[in-house]
C-alpha positions as protocol buffer text, in pm:
chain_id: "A"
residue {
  index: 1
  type: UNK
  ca { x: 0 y: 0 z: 0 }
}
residue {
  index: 2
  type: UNK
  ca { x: 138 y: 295 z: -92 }
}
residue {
  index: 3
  type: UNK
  ca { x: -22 y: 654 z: 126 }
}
residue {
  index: 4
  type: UNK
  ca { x: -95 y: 1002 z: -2 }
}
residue {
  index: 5
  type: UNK
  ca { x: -66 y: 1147 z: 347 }
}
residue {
  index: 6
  type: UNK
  ca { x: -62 y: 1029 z: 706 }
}
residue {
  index: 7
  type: UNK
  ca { x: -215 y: 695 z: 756 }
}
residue {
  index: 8
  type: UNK
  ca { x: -235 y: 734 z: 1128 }
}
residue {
  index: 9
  type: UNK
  ca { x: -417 y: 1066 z: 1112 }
}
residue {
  index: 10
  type: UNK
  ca { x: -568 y: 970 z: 792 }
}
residue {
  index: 11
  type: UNK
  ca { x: -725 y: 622 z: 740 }
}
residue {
  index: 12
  type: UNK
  ca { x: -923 y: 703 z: 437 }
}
residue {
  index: 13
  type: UNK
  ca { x: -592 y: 823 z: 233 }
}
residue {
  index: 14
  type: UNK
  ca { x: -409 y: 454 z: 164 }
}
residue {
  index: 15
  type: UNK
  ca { x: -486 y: 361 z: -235 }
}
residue {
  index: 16
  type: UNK
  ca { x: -364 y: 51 z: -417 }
}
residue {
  index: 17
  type: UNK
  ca { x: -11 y: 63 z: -526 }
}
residue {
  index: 18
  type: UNK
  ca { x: -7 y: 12 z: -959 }
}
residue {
  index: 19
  type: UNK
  ca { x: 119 y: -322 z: -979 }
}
residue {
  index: 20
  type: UNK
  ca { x: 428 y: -369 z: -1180 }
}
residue {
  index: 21
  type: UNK
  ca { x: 283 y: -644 z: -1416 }
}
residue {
  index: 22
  type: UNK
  ca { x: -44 y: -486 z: -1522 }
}
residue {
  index: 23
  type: UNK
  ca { x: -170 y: -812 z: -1662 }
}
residue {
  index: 24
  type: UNK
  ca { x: 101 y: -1126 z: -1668 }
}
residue {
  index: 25
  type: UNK
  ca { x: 443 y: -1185 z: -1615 }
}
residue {
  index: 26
  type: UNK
  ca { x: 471 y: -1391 z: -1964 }
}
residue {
  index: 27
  type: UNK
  ca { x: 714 y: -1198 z: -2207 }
}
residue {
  index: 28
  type: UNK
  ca { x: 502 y: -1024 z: -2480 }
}
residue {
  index: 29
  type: UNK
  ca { x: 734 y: -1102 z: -2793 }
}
residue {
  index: 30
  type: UNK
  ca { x: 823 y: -1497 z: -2723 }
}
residue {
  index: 31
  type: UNK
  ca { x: 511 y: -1630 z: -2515 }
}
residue {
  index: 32
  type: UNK
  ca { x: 729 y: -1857 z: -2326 }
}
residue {
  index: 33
  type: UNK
  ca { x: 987 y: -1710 z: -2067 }
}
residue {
  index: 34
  type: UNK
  ca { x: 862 y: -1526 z: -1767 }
}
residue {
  index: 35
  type: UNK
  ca { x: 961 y: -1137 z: -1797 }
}
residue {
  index: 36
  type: UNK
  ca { x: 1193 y: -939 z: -1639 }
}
residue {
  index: 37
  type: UNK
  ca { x: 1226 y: -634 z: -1770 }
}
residue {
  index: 38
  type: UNK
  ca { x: 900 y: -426 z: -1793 }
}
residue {
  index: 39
  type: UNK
  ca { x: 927 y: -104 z: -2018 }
}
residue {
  index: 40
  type: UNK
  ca { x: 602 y: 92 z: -1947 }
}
residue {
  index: 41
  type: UNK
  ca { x: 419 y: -213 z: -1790 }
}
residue {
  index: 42
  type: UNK
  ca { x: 512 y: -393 z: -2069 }
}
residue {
  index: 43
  type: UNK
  ca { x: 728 y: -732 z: -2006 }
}
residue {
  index: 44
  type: UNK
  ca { x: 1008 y: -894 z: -2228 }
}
residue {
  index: 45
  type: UNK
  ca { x: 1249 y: -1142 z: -2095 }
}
residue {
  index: 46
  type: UNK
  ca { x: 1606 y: -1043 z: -2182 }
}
residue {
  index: 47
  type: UNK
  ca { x: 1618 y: -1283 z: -2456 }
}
residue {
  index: 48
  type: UNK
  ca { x: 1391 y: -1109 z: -2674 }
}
residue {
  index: 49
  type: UNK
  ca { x: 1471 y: -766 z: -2509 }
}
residue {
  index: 50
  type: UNK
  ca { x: 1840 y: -759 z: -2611 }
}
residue {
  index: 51
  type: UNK
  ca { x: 1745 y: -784 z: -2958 }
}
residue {
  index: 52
  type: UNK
  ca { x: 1489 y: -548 z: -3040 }
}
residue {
  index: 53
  type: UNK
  ca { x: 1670 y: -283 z: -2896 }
}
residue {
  index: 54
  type: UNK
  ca { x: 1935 y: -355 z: -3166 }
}
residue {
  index: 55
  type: UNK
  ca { x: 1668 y: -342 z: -3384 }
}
residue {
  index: 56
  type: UNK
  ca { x: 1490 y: -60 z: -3324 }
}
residue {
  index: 57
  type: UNK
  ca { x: 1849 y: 92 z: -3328 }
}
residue {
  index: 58
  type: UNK
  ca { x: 2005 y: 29 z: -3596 }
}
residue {
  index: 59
  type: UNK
  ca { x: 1644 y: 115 z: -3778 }
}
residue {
  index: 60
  type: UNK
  ca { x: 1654 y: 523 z: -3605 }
}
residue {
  index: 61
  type: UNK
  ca { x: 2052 y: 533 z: -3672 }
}
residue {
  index: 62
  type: UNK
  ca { x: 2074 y: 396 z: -4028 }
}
residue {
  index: 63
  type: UNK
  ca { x: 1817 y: 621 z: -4270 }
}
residue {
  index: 64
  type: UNK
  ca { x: 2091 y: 904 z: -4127 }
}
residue {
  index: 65
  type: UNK
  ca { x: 2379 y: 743 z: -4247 }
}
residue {
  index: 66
  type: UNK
  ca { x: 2272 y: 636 z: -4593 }
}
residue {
  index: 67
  type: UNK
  ca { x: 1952 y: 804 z: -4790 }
}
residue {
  index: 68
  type: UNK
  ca { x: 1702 y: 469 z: -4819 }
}
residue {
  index: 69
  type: UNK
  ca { x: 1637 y: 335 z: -5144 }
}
residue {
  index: 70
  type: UNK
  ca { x: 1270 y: 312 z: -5254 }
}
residue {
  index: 71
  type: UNK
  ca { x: 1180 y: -34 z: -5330 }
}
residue {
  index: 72
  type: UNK
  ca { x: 1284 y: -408 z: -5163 }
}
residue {
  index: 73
  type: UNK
  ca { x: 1670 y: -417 z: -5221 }
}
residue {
  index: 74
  type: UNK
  ca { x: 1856 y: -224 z: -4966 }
}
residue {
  index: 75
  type: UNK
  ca { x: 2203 y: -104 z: -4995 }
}
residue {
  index: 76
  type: UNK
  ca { x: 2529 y: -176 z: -4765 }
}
residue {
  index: 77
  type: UNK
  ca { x: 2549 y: 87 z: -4546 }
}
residue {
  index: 78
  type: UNK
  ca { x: 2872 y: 353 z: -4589 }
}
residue {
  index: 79
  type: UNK
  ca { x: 2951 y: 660 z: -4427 }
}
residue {
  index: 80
  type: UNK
  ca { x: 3173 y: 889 z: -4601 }
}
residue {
  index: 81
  type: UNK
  ca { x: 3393 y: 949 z: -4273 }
}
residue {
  index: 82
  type: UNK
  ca { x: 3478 y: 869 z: -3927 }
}
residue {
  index: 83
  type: UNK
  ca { x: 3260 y: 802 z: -3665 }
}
residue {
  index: 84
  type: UNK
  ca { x: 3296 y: 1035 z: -3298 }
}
residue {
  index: 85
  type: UNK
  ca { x: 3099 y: 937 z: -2970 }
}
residue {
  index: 86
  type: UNK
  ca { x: 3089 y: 1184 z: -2706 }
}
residue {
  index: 87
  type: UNK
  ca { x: 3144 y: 969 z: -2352 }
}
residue {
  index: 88
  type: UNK
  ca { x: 3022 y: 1163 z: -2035 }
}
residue {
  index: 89
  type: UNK
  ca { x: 3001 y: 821 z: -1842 }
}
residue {
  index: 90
  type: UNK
  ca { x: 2641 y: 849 z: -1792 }
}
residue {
  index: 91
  type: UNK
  ca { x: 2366 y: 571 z: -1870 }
}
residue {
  index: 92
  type: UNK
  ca { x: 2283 y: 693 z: -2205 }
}
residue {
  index: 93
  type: UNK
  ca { x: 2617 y: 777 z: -2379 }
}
residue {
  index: 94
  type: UNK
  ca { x: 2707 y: 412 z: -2196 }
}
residue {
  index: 95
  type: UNK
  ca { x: 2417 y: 227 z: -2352 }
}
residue {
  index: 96
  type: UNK
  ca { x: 2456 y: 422 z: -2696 }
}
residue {
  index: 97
  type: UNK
  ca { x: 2880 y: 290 z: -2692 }
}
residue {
  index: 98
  type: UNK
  ca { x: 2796 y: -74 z: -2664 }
}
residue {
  index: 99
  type: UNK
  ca { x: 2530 y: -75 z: -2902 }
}
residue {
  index: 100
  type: UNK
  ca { x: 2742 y: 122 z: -3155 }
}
residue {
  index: 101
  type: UNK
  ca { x: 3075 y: -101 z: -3092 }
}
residue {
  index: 102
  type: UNK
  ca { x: 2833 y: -423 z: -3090 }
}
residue {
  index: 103
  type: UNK
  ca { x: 2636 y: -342 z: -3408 }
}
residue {
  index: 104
  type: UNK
  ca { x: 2868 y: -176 z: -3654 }
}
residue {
  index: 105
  type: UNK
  ca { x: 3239 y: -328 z: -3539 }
}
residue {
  index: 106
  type: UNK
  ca { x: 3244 y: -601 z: -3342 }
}
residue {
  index: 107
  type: UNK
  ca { x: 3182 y: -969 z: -3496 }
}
residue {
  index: 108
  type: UNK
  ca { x: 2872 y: -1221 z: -3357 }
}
residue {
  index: 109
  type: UNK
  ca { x: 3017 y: -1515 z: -3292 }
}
residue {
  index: 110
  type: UNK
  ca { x: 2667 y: -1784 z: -3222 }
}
residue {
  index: 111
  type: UNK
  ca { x: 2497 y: -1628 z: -3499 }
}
residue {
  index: 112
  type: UNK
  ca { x: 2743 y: -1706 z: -3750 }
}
residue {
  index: 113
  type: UNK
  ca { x: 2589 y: -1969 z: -3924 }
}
residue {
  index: 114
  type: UNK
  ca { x: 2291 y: -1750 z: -4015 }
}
residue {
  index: 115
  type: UNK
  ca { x: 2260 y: -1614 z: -4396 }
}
residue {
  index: 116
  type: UNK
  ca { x: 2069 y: -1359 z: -4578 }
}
residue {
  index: 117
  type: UNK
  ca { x: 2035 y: -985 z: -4429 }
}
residue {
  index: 118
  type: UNK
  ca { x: 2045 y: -1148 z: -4074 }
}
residue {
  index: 119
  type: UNK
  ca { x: 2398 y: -1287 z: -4136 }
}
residue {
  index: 120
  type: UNK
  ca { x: 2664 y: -1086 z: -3903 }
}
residue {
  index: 121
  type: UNK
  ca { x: 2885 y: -962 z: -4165 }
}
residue {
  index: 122
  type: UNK
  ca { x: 2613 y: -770 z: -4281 }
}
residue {
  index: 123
  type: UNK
  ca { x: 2469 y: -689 z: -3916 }
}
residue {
  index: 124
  type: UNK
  ca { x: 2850 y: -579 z: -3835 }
}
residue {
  index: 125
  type: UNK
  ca { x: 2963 y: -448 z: -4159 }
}
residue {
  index: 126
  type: UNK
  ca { x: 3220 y: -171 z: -4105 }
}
residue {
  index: 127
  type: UNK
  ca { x: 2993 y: 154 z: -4177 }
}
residue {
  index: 128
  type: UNK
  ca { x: 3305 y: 381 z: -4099 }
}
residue {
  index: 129
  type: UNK
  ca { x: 3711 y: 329 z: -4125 }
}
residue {
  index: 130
  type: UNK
  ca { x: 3754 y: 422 z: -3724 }
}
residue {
  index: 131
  type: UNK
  ca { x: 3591 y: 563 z: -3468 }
}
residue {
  index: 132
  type: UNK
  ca { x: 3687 y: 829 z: -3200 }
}
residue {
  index: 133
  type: UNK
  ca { x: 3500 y: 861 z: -2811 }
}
residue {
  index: 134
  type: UNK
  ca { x: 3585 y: 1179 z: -2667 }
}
residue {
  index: 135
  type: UNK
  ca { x: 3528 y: 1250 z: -2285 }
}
residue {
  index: 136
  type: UNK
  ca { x: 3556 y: 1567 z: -2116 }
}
residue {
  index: 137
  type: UNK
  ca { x: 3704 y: 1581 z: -1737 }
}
residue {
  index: 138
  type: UNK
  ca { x: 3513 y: 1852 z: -1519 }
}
residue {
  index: 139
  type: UNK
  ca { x: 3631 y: 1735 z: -1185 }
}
residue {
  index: 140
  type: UNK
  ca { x: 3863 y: 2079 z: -1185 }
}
residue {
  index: 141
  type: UNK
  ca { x: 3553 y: 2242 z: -1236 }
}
residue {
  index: 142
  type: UNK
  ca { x: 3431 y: 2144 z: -901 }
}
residue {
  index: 143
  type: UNK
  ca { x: 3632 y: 2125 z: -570 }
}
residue {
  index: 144
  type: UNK
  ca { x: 3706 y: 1816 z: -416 }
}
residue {
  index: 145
  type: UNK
  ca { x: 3564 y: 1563 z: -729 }
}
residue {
  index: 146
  type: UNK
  ca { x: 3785 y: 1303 z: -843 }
}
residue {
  index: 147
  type: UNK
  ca { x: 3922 y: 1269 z: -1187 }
}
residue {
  index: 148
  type: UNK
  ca { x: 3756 y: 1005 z: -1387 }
}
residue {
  index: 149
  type: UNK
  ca { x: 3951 y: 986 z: -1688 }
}
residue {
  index: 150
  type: UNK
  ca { x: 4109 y: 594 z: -1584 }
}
residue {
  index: 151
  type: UNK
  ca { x: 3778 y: 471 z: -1551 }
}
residue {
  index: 152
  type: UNK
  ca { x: 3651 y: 585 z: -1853 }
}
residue {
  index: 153
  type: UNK
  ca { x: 3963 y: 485 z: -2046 }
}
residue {
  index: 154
  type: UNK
  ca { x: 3949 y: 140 z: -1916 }
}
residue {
  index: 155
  type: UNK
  ca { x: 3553 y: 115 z: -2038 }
}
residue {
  index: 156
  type: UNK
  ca { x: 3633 y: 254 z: -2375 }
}
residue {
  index: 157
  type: UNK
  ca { x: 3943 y: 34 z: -2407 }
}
residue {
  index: 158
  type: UNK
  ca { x: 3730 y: -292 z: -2326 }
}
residue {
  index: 159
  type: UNK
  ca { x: 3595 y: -269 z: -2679 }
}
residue {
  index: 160
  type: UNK
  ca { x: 3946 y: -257 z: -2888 }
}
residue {
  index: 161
  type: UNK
  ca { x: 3767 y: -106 z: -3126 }
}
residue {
  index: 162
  type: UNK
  ca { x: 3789 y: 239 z: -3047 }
}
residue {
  index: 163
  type: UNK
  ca { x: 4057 y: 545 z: -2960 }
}
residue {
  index: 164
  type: UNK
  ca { x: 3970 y: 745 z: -2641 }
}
residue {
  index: 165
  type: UNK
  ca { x: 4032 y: 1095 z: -2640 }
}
residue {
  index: 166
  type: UNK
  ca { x: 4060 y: 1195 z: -2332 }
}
residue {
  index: 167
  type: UNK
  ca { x: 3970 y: 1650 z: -2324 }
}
residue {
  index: 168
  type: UNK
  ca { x: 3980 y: 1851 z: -2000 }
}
residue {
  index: 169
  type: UNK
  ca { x: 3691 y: 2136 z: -1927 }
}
residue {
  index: 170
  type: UNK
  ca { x: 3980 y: 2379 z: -1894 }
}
residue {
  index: 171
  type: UNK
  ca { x: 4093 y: 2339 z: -2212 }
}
residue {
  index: 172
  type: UNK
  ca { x: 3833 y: 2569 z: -2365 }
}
residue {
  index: 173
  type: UNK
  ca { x: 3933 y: 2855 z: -2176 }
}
residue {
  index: 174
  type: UNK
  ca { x: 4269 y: 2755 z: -2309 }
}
residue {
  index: 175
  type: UNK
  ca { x: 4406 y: 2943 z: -2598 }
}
residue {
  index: 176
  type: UNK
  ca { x: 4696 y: 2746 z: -2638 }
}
residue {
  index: 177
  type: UNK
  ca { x: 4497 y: 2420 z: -2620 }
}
residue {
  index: 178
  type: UNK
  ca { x: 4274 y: 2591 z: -2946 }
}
residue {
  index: 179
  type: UNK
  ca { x: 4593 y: 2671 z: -3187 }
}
residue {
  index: 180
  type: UNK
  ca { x: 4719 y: 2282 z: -3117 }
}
residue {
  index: 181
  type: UNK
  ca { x: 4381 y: 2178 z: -3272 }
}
residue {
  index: 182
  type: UNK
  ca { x: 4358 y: 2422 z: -3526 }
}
residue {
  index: 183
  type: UNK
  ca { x: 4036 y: 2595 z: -3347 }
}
residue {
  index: 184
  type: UNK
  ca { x: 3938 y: 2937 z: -3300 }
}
residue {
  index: 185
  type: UNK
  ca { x: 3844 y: 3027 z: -2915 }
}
residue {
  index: 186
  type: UNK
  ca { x: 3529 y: 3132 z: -2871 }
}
residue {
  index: 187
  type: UNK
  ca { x: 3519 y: 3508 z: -2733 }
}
residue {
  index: 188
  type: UNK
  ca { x: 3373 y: 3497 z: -2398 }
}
residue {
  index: 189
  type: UNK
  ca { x: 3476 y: 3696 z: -2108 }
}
residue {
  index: 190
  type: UNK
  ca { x: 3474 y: 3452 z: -1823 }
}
residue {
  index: 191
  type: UNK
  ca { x: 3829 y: 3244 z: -1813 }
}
residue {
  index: 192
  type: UNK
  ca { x: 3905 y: 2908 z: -1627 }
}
residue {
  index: 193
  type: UNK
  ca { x: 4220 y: 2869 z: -1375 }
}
residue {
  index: 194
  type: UNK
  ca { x: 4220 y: 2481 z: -1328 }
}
residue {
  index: 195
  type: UNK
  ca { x: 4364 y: 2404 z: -966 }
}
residue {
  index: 196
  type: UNK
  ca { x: 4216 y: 2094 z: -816 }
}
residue {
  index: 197
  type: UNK
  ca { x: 4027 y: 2172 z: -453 }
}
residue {
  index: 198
  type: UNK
  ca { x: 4136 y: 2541 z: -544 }
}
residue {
  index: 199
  type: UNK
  ca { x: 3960 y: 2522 z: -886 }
}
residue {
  index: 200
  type: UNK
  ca { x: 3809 y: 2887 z: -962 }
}
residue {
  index: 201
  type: UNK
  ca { x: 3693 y: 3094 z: -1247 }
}
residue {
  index: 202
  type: UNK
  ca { x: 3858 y: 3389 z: -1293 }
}
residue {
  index: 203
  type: UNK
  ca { x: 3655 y: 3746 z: -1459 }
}
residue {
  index: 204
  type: UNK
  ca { x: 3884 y: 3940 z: -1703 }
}
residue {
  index: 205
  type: UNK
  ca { x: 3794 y: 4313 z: -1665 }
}
């Protein structure tokens, strides 16, 4: 029971908590394997889950990469450059690495005896040459938060498919940081002093 108020001072206030399962805990897609993972009370075991999310991904990501051909015959997808994935750590940019590195470069090794558009060199094909993940450190930003460029590196690196670039926030206030790149700083009156715990931003008159 879940209470909108007091219980003790209110008796009248309890109401029913929405159950998680609003009508079975059978996966929707297969029939067979008890659910557990319910998007929006609906329930999908992780065999069937895994799956459609590649699905449903590669069919947002792809009409952006290649312009879709009118009619049945589809062709091999081909970028005209590199790929870069901005990395802040986070759940999303997490999720949106490993479907990336799993779709588009790394091999499927059970489903290789499968043929036609499911086979995995055409799942996997190599869409780009390489691909970059940048991730920007703020931890000078803010006093007393701990640099989490190692932990980063080492999820990036788990894939061996990608390089890490590893940027600092205080490189934008950095004008010797823009000519190595062959940037332009953007005018702005408000510069960075990096520092650690004695991290503060400093106001040019």
């Amino acid at each position: 029971m879940a209470s909108c108020g007091n219980p003790a001072a209110e008796s009248d206030a309890l109401m029913t908590r929405r159950p998680k399962f609003d009508h079975s805990k059978e996966c929707v897609k297969c029939k067979v394997r008890n659910g557990n993972i319910v998007i929006r009370h609906v329930v999908y075991c992780r065999e069937c889950f895994l799956p459609l999310v590649n699905t449903k991904f590669r069919k947002i990501l792809q009409p952006s990469i290649n312009e879709k051909l009118h009619g049945p015959r589809q062709k091999s997808l081909k970028a005209s450059g590199n790929l870069t994935l901005g990395l802040s750590g986070g759940l999303g940019s997490t999720v949106l690495l490993d479907l990336v590195a799993k779709n588009y470069f790394m091999r499927s090794g059970p489903d290789d005896n499968k043929g036609g558009k499911d086979h995995p060199r055409k799942l996997n094909e190599k869409v780009w040459n390489s691909a970059s993940v940048c991730y920007v450190e703020i931890s000078n930003a803010f006093p007393g938060m701990r640099d989490s460029t190692a932990d980063i590196r080492a999820i990036v690196e788990s894939y061996n498919v990608f390089e890490f670039v590893p940027l600092k926030l205080e490189d934008a206030f950095d004008p010797s940081w823009w000519n190595r790149v062959g940037g332009v700083p953007p005018e702005s009156d408000l510069g960075f002093k990096p520092g650690g715990d004695n991290a503060q931003e400093v106001y040019k008159p």
